[in-house]
Amino acid sequence: MKSTSLKISKVPDEGYNMDIFIDRKDTEYIYRQIYKHYKSLILNRKIKTGEKLPSKRKLAQDLDISINSVSNAYEQLLAEGYIYTKERKGYYVENLEKFINDNVADENQFPDYLKEKKPYKNNWLSLSHINTDPSLFPFDKWMKYQQKAIIEFKHNLAKIPHYKGAYVVRRTIAEMVAKTRGVICEPEQIIIGTGTQSLIQKLISTQPKNIKVAIEDPGYVRMFALLKKLNVNILPISLDSKGIDFKKIKAADPDFTILTPSHQFPTGIIMPISRRIEILNWISTRENQYIIEDDYDSEFKYGTDNIPSLQGLDKSNSIIYCGSFSKTLLPSFRISYMILPPKLLELYQSNYNDWNENNSLNLYALHYFIKNGDYTKHIKKLNQHYSKKREILITELQNRFKNNIQINDIPAGLHIVVSIFTKKTYNQILVDANKRKLEIYTIERFILSEQKEQKNNHEVKLVIGFASIDIKDIKKAVNELYTIIY
Amino acid sequence: MKSTSLKISKVPDEGYNMDIFIDRKDTEYIYRQIYKHYKSLILNRKIKTGEKLPSKRKLAQDLDISINSVSNAYEQLLAEGYIYTKERKGYYVENLEKFINDNVADENQFPDYLKEKKPYKNNWLSLSHINTDPSLFPFDKWMKYQQKAIIEFKHNLAKIPHYKGAYVVRRTIAEMVAKTRGVICEPEQIIIGTGTQSLIQKLISTQPKNIKVAIEDPGYVRMFALLKKLNVNILPISLDSKGIDFKKIKAADPDFTILTPSHQFPTGIIMPISRRIEILNWISTRENQYIIEDDYDSEFKYGTDNIPSLQGLDKSNSIIYCGSFSKTLLPSFRISYMILPPKLLELYQSNYNDWNENNSLNLYALHYFIKNGDYTKHIKKLNQHYSKKREILITELQNRFKNNIQINDIPAGLHIVVSIFTKKTYNQILVDANKRKLEIYTIERFILSEQKEQKNNHEVKLVIGFASIDIKDIKKAVNELYTIIY
């Protein structure tokens, strides 16, 4: 068939003079062409309100197309409200207000400064404490367990998930943390979420405004940023050799205190039992005040067993335990959990029982992964791997920096803190690291109090992660670091 | 080896009189038994602060165990801070405050009323609009694309994901919504999140307190619940035949207006172009005021094409477009997105650039699923399937209820609204439905204004979903409904 161009003549009740061009070679359906043609005529007020469109039969004849094409076009115009129909009479143009925007030039270009830059830090060497090593993750097992979940829990996958995460998954986590961390809880107390931050954010949002929240300083800078956005009074509390300064906590008397007792971030201090007892004795006497125990990397201990959690020692229902699979599995899986004492649980439930952020397939896979012993095996493998990396890193640092470095050798976690003798400032180091494409974090980044301490002029402290770097690149990275610092 | 029970005699510098029992048949490692023994003695103050522990060699000899076992036990006690060491002298008991909790009986049983009930509504017939049908979902394809993602994006899976979701996924979504919904945007403007609610919650949280937020009434009751928790003035706005009442919107002059123009929830009204123009003309003259277009089920249209989005018609950067994969894929995947105008994007970025809630593996699978045409195919298949179910449902309702039912036959979405002549109240219907295990929602649930309208005494309106019910069960469900209503 050839394409048809038609000047529709104006005849009573049969529409207007107007050019319509059907391109049969166009990939667009004919009905869409007719639809667009009339839509444009109507929006541009080339056909007036109340005017009748040509009958389907007439237009089909004139254009040499099927009535079906015209019918589909008219149905779409009708559904969108460009035309209305009078039974057995035909289709008429709707009464539309003049569309202001139609005459506005599209000057609202997307601004350049909001454009995203190329992937950040590609091909850099990384001594970051943030990312992990995907090479050891048993993706095959994970996929196998997803398959199993698709078979066993198919019906549940079609539902909006439980707001705390599926019960069976929480039960598995409860059993696991009882064994590995001494945490005592019911599956009901566990809230699974996409990150410790988002869980704590929701918890805090159930509290009255302007509550006092204490946080370790130096500490977790992202948590600090989060708290700044909430309506709370943030109290950064300094550390002594045993972790957070207990006298200062007692004096500040915060409603919530966020701690990392298993491995203080970033200093690495493992809070000794003496400080734990002080804190637990104190909190057990405080009504409606809580400790948030952020157990972000407790699974990594080289040479000793895990340190039992604070939560397991507490009998006053004052500890909120937070765990995460970001470092033991993958950070991109976004699986964390928070274990609430009954009082806070009740409050959480009444506020967030229609909130759903967990991918069920992911959680069911986790369930099987733990149940079948793969999680324990994987952590053991990771510990061996990271222990080796850690030793190599420490050896390389000592060989290269010799007497100019002091390594705070706490055999835990995925990073170490070192003091290096140098006259360079933190800023100079970061500028030079940037030039040489080495990702490295200084302790300065984690100092939360407004007035950052004056740097000792002959020393810098660095937080050096070893999780993401390849073993073969460690020596190179240490050499780069040396070049940057001297 | 036999088990060893030993009375350690007190000798100078060699520790205390105390019973220690090593059970070699125990599954617990010997070093853990020694560790636990001393931990308990120290916590219970059976050994005093500053006392020396037996030397490793002496204890190993006395118990007939390896020095290694003693060494491991002492290392763990040291790591947890129960003991300290003086170089070349030995191990000494730390100075611990008396632990109050240690004498507290564990009376804090988990309260019964917080226990979770058995899975809700198992084996019910469901005419709910909420859940979907998993039977058609191509899990095999999804798994294949996850596998592909593991190979292609492995390195990214070990990183904390981009706070908006990976760029490549957003680019794919941008291309798709341009084609299917006429939405015009850059990938930078897309924020991927775990639900429309959580995205809107974050967006609103970047706004000043007490802003006015208008919402359709009847409308999305979960959104209403969410807004109530935020510090906003909620304005429920009633509907007329074209959707939200424009005069009321104009009079209320809200900062944000949440609309479902493609298929009003729950009434099903498709907002005609005349109302769209009114709203767009109005919003284009308002500074810092926005429309949130919630396109929750626009993919389902029976008989017509998709209705183009409001966002695509807008040239004043006043529309926030929200889309979701909950109904087209699975609600348990938790993938939604929000497309922000530049001004709001900037605000969002400065508030949430360290927020991460997306499972990357899931998003990369989505990327391939769309890119390879599977998404379009799947929606087509769903439309055919749901269209069939919908027809059967309508036929069965008409056959059973005859002149007692009026069906608001808008060929779109995954639910219909019907009016049924009956003297039963909404409450009576829900009580009886509960008894007969039929999941059904009445319009009353979605009426948001404080003073619920008086029910017309001879009529009830029901929101009947057809996504989750099996075709073979439709007749049975309709019969149940009839029995419940009469």
mmCIF file of N, CA and C in Angstrom, chain A residues 106-195:
data_model
loop_
_atom_site.group_PDB
_atom_site.id
_atom_site.type_symbol
_atom_site.label_atom_id
_atom_site.label_comp_id
_atom_site.label_asym_id
_atom_site.label_seq_id
_atom_site.Cartn_x
_atom_site.Cartn_y
_atom_site.Cartn_z
ATOM 1 N N ASP A 106 11.313 24.919 25.745
ATOM 2 C CA ASP A 106 11.871 24.051 26.774
ATOM 3 C C ASP A 106 13.263 24.531 27.151
ATOM 4 N N GLU A 107 13.290 25.561 27.969
ATOM 5 C CA GLU A 107 14.575 26.168 28.330
ATOM 6 C C GLU A 107 15.166 25.533 29.572
ATOM 7 N N ASN A 108 14.376 24.667 30.174
ATOM 8 C CA ASN A 108 14.835 24.083 31.428
ATOM 9 C C ASN A 108 15.798 22.935 31.196
ATOM 10 N N GLN A 109 16.907 23.244 30.581
ATOM 11 C CA GLN A 109 17.951 22.239 30.411
ATOM 12 C C GLN A 109 18.405 21.745 31.768
ATOM 13 N N PHE A 110 18.775 20.472 31.824
ATOM 14 C CA PHE A 110 19.281 19.921 33.074
ATOM 15 C C PHE A 110 20.634 20.563 33.377
ATOM 16 N N PRO A 111 20.768 21.164 34.575
ATOM 17 C CA PRO A 111 21.989 21.938 34.834
ATOM 18 C C PRO A 111 23.250 21.067 34.887
ATOM 19 N N ASP A 112 24.307 21.611 34.323
ATOM 20 C CA ASP A 112 25.568 20.878 34.195
ATOM 21 C C ASP A 112 26.161 20.450 35.525
ATOM 22 N N TYR A 113 26.027 21.305 36.543
ATOM 23 C CA TYR A 113 26.684 20.997 37.815
ATOM 24 C C TYR A 113 26.017 19.832 38.553
ATOM 25 N N LEU A 114 24.852 19.413 38.089
ATOM 26 C CA LEU A 114 24.225 18.242 38.707
ATOM 27 C C LEU A 114 24.550 16.948 37.950
ATOM 28 N N LYS A 115 25.265 17.094 36.845
ATOM 29 C CA LYS A 115 25.694 15.920 36.089
ATOM 30 C C LYS A 115 26.682 15.106 36.916
ATOM 31 N N GLU A 116 26.569 13.796 36.836
ATOM 32 C CA GLU A 116 27.477 12.952 37.613
ATOM 33 C C GLU A 116 28.792 12.755 36.882
ATOM 34 N N LYS A 117 29.849 12.732 37.684
ATOM 35 C CA LYS A 117 31.179 12.532 37.113
ATOM 36 C C LYS A 117 31.394 11.059 36.784
ATOM 37 N N LYS A 118 32.415 10.830 36.010
ATOM 38 C CA LYS A 118 32.833 9.454 35.683
ATOM 39 C C LYS A 118 33.068 8.661 36.964
ATOM 40 N N PRO A 119 32.884 7.352 36.906
ATOM 41 C CA PRO A 119 33.123 6.522 38.099
ATOM 42 C C PRO A 119 34.363 6.956 38.856
ATOM 43 N N TYR A 120 34.162 7.122 40.125
ATOM 44 C CA TYR A 120 35.130 7.721 41.016
ATOM 45 C C TYR A 120 36.226 6.723 41.368
ATOM 46 N N LYS A 121 37.445 7.162 41.345
ATOM 47 C CA LYS A 121 38.566 6.349 41.837
ATOM 48 C C LYS A 121 38.680 4.983 41.169
ATOM 49 N N ASN A 122 38.447 4.953 39.869
ATOM 50 C CA ASN A 122 38.735 3.735 39.122
ATOM 51 C C ASN A 122 40.237 3.597 38.974
ATOM 52 N N ASN A 123 40.703 2.384 39.088
ATOM 53 C CA ASN A 123 42.136 2.087 38.946
ATOM 54 C C ASN A 123 43.011 2.742 40.002
ATOM 55 N N TRP A 124 42.419 3.144 41.098
ATOM 56 C CA TRP A 124 43.221 3.621 42.222
ATOM 57 C C TRP A 124 43.677 2.402 43.046
ATOM 58 N N LEU A 125 44.764 2.597 43.757
ATOM 59 C CA LEU A 125 45.088 1.640 44.814
ATOM 60 C C LEU A 125 44.280 2.063 46.030
ATOM 61 N N SER A 126 43.731 1.119 46.750
ATOM 62 C CA SER A 126 42.876 1.515 47.861
ATOM 63 C C SER A 126 43.335 0.927 49.194
ATOM 64 N N LEU A 127 43.601 1.820 50.143
ATOM 65 C CA LEU A 127 43.807 1.409 51.533
ATOM 66 C C LEU A 127 42.615 1.880 52.364
ATOM 67 N N SER A 128 41.448 1.852 51.713
ATOM 68 C CA SER A 128 40.224 2.271 52.387
ATOM 69 C C SER A 128 39.729 1.172 53.329
ATOM 70 N N HIS A 129 39.080 1.575 54.383
ATOM 71 C CA HIS A 129 38.496 0.643 55.340
ATOM 72 C C HIS A 129 37.066 0.277 54.952
ATOM 73 N N ILE A 130 36.559 0.862 53.856
ATOM 74 C CA ILE A 130 35.128 0.776 53.568
ATOM 75 C C ILE A 130 34.757 -0.450 52.726
ATOM 76 N N ASN A 131 35.405 -0.604 51.595
ATOM 77 C CA ASN A 131 35.006 -1.678 50.689
ATOM 78 C C ASN A 131 35.551 -3.023 51.139
ATOM 79 N N THR A 132 35.026 -4.091 50.542
ATOM 80 C CA THR A 132 35.481 -5.426 50.916
ATOM 81 C C THR A 132 36.029 -6.142 49.684
ATOM 82 N N ASP A 133 36.383 -7.386 49.883
ATOM 83 C CA ASP A 133 36.984 -8.186 48.820
ATOM 84 C C ASP A 133 35.940 -9.170 48.296
ATOM 85 N N PRO A 134 35.477 -9.011 47.038
ATOM 86 C CA PRO A 134 34.428 -9.900 46.546
ATOM 87 C C PRO A 134 34.982 -11.242 46.065
ATOM 88 N N SER A 135 36.315 -11.362 45.985
ATOM 89 C CA SER A 135 36.878 -12.540 45.317
ATOM 90 C C SER A 135 36.549 -13.822 46.079
ATOM 91 N N LEU A 136 36.371 -13.710 47.392
ATOM 92 C CA LEU A 136 36.133 -14.924 48.174
ATOM 93 C C LEU A 136 34.655 -15.268 48.325
ATOM 94 N N PHE A 137 33.785 -14.373 47.903
ATOM 95 C CA PHE A 137 32.363 -14.610 48.156
ATOM 96 C C PHE A 137 31.835 -15.765 47.295
ATOM 97 N N PRO A 138 31.187 -16.754 47.938
ATOM 98 C CA PRO A 138 30.695 -17.918 47.177
ATOM 99 C C PRO A 138 29.381 -17.616 46.470
ATOM 100 N N PHE A 139 29.479 -16.888 45.365
ATOM 101 C CA PHE A 139 28.281 -16.501 44.619
ATOM 102 C C PHE A 139 27.462 -17.716 44.190
ATOM 103 N N ASP A 140 28.172 -18.816 43.864
ATOM 104 C CA ASP A 140 27.463 -20.015 43.420
ATOM 105 C C ASP A 140 26.505 -20.527 44.509
ATOM 106 N N LYS A 141 27.013 -20.546 45.735
ATOM 107 C CA LYS A 141 26.168 -20.975 46.858
ATOM 108 C C LYS A 141 24.981 -20.026 47.017
ATOM 109 N N TRP A 142 25.270 -18.750 46.956
ATOM 110 C CA TRP A 142 24.225 -17.743 47.132
ATOM 111 C C TRP A 142 23.117 -17.926 46.095
ATOM 112 N N MET A 143 23.528 -18.163 44.862
ATOM 113 C CA MET A 143 22.555 -18.349 43.784
ATOM 114 C C MET A 143 21.762 -19.641 44.001
ATOM 115 N N LYS A 144 22.451 -20.665 44.470
ATOM 116 C CA LYS A 144 21.789 -21.936 44.740
ATOM 117 C C LYS A 144 20.685 -21.730 45.788
ATOM 118 N N TYR A 145 21.007 -20.939 46.821
ATOM 119 C CA TYR A 145 20.028 -20.721 47.879
ATOM 120 C C TYR A 145 18.888 -19.803 47.420
ATOM 121 N N GLN A 146 19.169 -18.912 46.504
ATOM 122 C CA GLN A 146 18.076 -18.119 45.926
ATOM 123 C C GLN A 146 17.126 -19.058 45.170
ATOM 124 N N GLN A 147 17.715 -19.958 44.397
ATOM 125 C CA GLN A 147 16.900 -20.940 43.658
ATOM 126 C C GLN A 147 16.006 -21.716 44.617
ATOM 127 N N LYS A 148 16.603 -22.164 45.700
ATOM 128 C CA LYS A 148 15.860 -22.925 46.703
ATOM 129 C C LYS A 148 14.717 -22.063 47.261
ATOM 130 N N ALA A 149 15.017 -20.811 47.517
ATOM 131 C CA ALA A 149 14.006 -19.892 48.060
ATOM 132 C C ALA A 149 12.864 -19.684 47.069
ATOM 133 N N ILE A 150 13.199 -19.634 45.775
ATOM 134 C CA ILE A 150 12.163 -19.443 44.748
ATOM 135 C C ILE A 150 11.190 -20.615 44.777
ATOM 136 N N ILE A 151 11.721 -21.798 45.024
ATOM 137 C CA ILE A 151 10.860 -22.986 45.095
ATOM 138 C C ILE A 151 10.077 -23.013 46.411
ATOM 139 N N GLU A 152 10.783 -22.821 47.516
ATOM 140 C CA GLU A 152 10.158 -23.009 48.830
ATOM 141 C C GLU A 152 9.254 -21.848 49.248
ATOM 142 N N PHE A 153 9.601 -20.651 48.821
ATOM 143 C CA PHE A 153 8.882 -19.467 49.332
ATOM 144 C C PHE A 153 8.227 -18.646 48.215
ATOM 145 N N LYS A 154 7.955 -19.305 47.091
ATOM 146 C CA LYS A 154 7.446 -18.592 45.918
ATOM 147 C C LYS A 154 6.240 -17.705 46.259
ATOM 148 N N HIS A 155 5.326 -18.265 47.002
ATOM 149 C CA HIS A 155 4.102 -17.537 47.308
ATOM 150 C C HIS A 155 4.417 -16.266 48.107
ATOM 151 N N ASN A 156 5.363 -16.373 49.016
ATOM 152 C CA ASN A 156 5.730 -15.199 49.815
ATOM 153 C C ASN A 156 6.406 -14.115 48.978
ATOM 154 N N LEU A 157 7.048 -14.526 47.899
ATOM 155 C CA LEU A 157 7.743 -13.538 47.061
ATOM 156 C C LEU A 157 6.752 -12.623 46.340
ATOM 157 N N ALA A 158 5.513 -13.059 46.225
ATOM 158 C CA ALA A 158 4.498 -12.235 45.565
ATOM 159 C C ALA A 158 3.804 -11.287 46.530
ATOM 160 N N LYS A 159 4.245 -11.329 47.797
ATOM 161 C CA LYS A 159 3.621 -10.478 48.807
ATOM 162 C C LYS A 159 4.559 -9.349 49.221
ATOM 163 N N ILE A 160 3.969 -8.292 49.717
ATOM 164 C CA ILE A 160 4.781 -7.280 50.376
ATOM 165 C C ILE A 160 5.383 -7.944 51.607
ATOM 166 N N PRO A 161 6.704 -7.834 51.774
ATOM 167 C CA PRO A 161 7.350 -8.575 52.869
ATOM 168 C C PRO A 161 6.933 -8.062 54.250
ATOM 169 N N HIS A 162 7.099 -8.908 55.257
ATOM 170 C CA HIS A 162 6.900 -8.496 56.639
ATOM 171 C C HIS A 162 7.807 -7.306 56.931
ATOM 172 N N TYR A 163 7.298 -6.362 57.709
ATOM 173 C CA TYR A 163 8.068 -5.130 57.922
ATOM 174 C C TYR A 163 9.355 -5.354 58.697
ATOM 175 N N LYS A 164 9.473 -6.482 59.402
ATOM 176 C CA LYS A 164 10.744 -6.764 60.088
ATOM 177 C C LYS A 164 11.619 -7.719 59.280
ATOM 178 N N GLY A 165 11.129 -8.201 58.147
ATOM 179 C CA GLY A 165 11.776 -9.295 57.423
ATOM 180 C C GLY A 165 11.086 -10.602 57.797
ATOM 181 N N ALA A 166 11.088 -11.569 56.910
ATOM 182 C CA ALA A 166 10.376 -12.836 57.141
ATOM 183 C C ALA A 166 10.789 -13.462 58.480
ATOM 184 N N TYR A 167 9.809 -14.016 59.179
ATOM 185 C CA TYR A 167 10.046 -14.573 60.512
ATOM 186 C C TYR A 167 11.139 -15.633 60.503
ATOM 187 N N VAL A 168 11.074 -16.512 59.520
ATOM 188 C CA VAL A 168 12.014 -17.636 59.466
ATOM 189 C C VAL A 168 13.464 -17.132 59.377
ATOM 190 N N VAL A 169 13.652 -16.014 58.706
ATOM 191 C CA VAL A 169 15.001 -15.449 58.575
ATOM 192 C C VAL A 169 15.438 -14.852 59.913
ATOM 193 N N ARG A 170 14.497 -14.204 60.581
ATOM 194 C CA ARG A 170 14.831 -13.623 61.887
ATOM 195 C C ARG A 170 15.141 -14.710 62.912
ATOM 196 N N ARG A 171 14.429 -15.814 62.826
ATOM 197 C CA ARG A 171 14.697 -16.909 63.754
ATOM 198 C C ARG A 171 16.122 -17.442 63.548
ATOM 199 N N THR A 172 16.491 -17.557 62.292
ATOM 200 C CA THR A 172 17.844 -18.030 61.976
ATOM 201 C C THR A 172 18.904 -17.060 62.492
ATOM 202 N N ILE A 173 18.653 -15.778 62.338
ATOM 203 C CA ILE A 173 19.613 -14.779 62.833
ATOM 204 C C ILE A 173 19.681 -14.831 64.364
ATOM 205 N N ALA A 174 18.511 -14.992 65.006
ATOM 206 C CA ALA A 174 18.489 -15.057 66.478
ATOM 207 C C ALA A 174 19.335 -16.220 66.983
ATOM 208 N N GLU A 175 19.190 -17.368 66.340
ATOM 209 C CA GLU A 175 19.984 -18.538 66.738
ATOM 210 C C GLU A 175 21.476 -18.279 66.543
ATOM 211 N N MET A 176 21.790 -17.646 65.428
ATOM 212 C CA MET A 176 23.189 -17.393 65.111
ATOM 213 C C MET A 176 23.838 -16.429 66.107
ATOM 214 N N VAL A 177 23.183 -15.292 66.376
ATOM 215 C CA VAL A 177 23.820 -14.305 67.268
ATOM 216 C C VAL A 177 23.881 -14.804 68.705
ATOM 217 N N ALA A 178 22.968 -15.717 69.056
ATOM 218 C CA ALA A 178 23.053 -16.326 70.388
ATOM 219 C C ALA A 178 24.367 -17.101 70.485
ATOM 220 N N LYS A 179 24.669 -17.841 69.445
ATOM 221 C CA LYS A 179 25.852 -18.685 69.450
ATOM 222 C C LYS A 179 27.140 -17.879 69.303
ATOM 223 N N THR A 180 27.155 -16.946 68.368
ATOM 224 C CA THR A 180 28.417 -16.266 68.064
ATOM 225 C C THR A 180 28.665 -15.041 68.923
ATOM 226 N N ARG A 181 27.608 -14.397 69.413
ATOM 227 C CA ARG A 181 27.791 -13.132 70.104
ATOM 228 C C ARG A 181 27.190 -13.124 71.494
ATOM 229 N N GLY A 182 26.632 -14.245 71.903
ATOM 230 C CA GLY A 182 26.005 -14.287 73.213
ATOM 231 C C GLY A 182 24.776 -13.393 73.328
ATOM 232 N N VAL A 183 24.234 -12.972 72.194
ATOM 233 C CA VAL A 183 23.073 -12.087 72.218
ATOM 234 C C VAL A 183 21.826 -12.900 72.531
ATOM 235 N N ILE A 184 21.014 -12.421 73.458
ATOM 236 C CA ILE A 184 19.809 -13.134 73.869
ATOM 237 C C ILE A 184 18.593 -12.380 73.353
ATOM 238 N N CYS A 185 17.829 -13.006 72.461
ATOM 239 C CA CYS A 185 16.643 -12.318 71.934
ATOM 240 C C CYS A 185 15.675 -13.286 71.304
ATOM 241 N N GLU A 186 14.448 -12.831 71.130
ATOM 242 C CA GLU A 186 13.424 -13.537 70.377
ATOM 243 C C GLU A 186 13.457 -13.029 68.934
ATOM 244 N N PRO A 187 13.031 -13.876 67.978
ATOM 245 C CA PRO A 187 12.972 -13.406 66.584
ATOM 246 C C PRO A 187 12.123 -12.136 66.450
ATOM 247 N N GLU A 188 11.125 -11.998 67.327
ATOM 248 C CA GLU A 188 10.250 -10.822 67.297
ATOM 249 C C GLU A 188 11.015 -9.520 67.494
ATOM 250 N N GLN A 189 12.132 -9.601 68.221
ATOM 251 C CA GLN A 189 12.865 -8.377 68.562
ATOM 252 C C GLN A 189 13.776 -7.891 67.439
ATOM 253 N N ILE A 190 13.923 -8.736 66.423
ATOM 254 C CA ILE A 190 14.853 -8.398 65.334
ATOM 255 C C ILE A 190 14.137 -7.621 64.244
ATOM 256 N N ILE A 191 14.711 -6.480 63.864
ATOM 257 C CA ILE A 191 14.231 -5.728 62.704
ATOM 258 C C ILE A 191 15.325 -5.809 61.651
ATOM 259 N N ILE A 192 15.026 -6.413 60.526
ATOM 260 C CA ILE A 192 16.011 -6.462 59.448
ATOM 261 C C ILE A 192 15.792 -5.245 58.555
ATOM 262 N N GLY A 193 16.877 -4.613 58.163
ATOM 263 C CA GLY A 193 16.771 -3.419 57.316
ATOM 264 C C GLY A 193 17.937 -3.327 56.360
ATOM 265 N N THR A 194 17.957 -2.248 55.575
ATOM 266 C CA THR A 194 18.961 -2.132 54.518
ATOM 267 C C THR A 194 20.244 -1.455 54.994
ATOM 268 N N GLY A 195 20.335 -1.152 56.276
ATOM 269 C CA GLY A 195 21.570 -0.568 56.777
ATOM 270 C C GLY A 195 21.409 -0.161 58.228
#
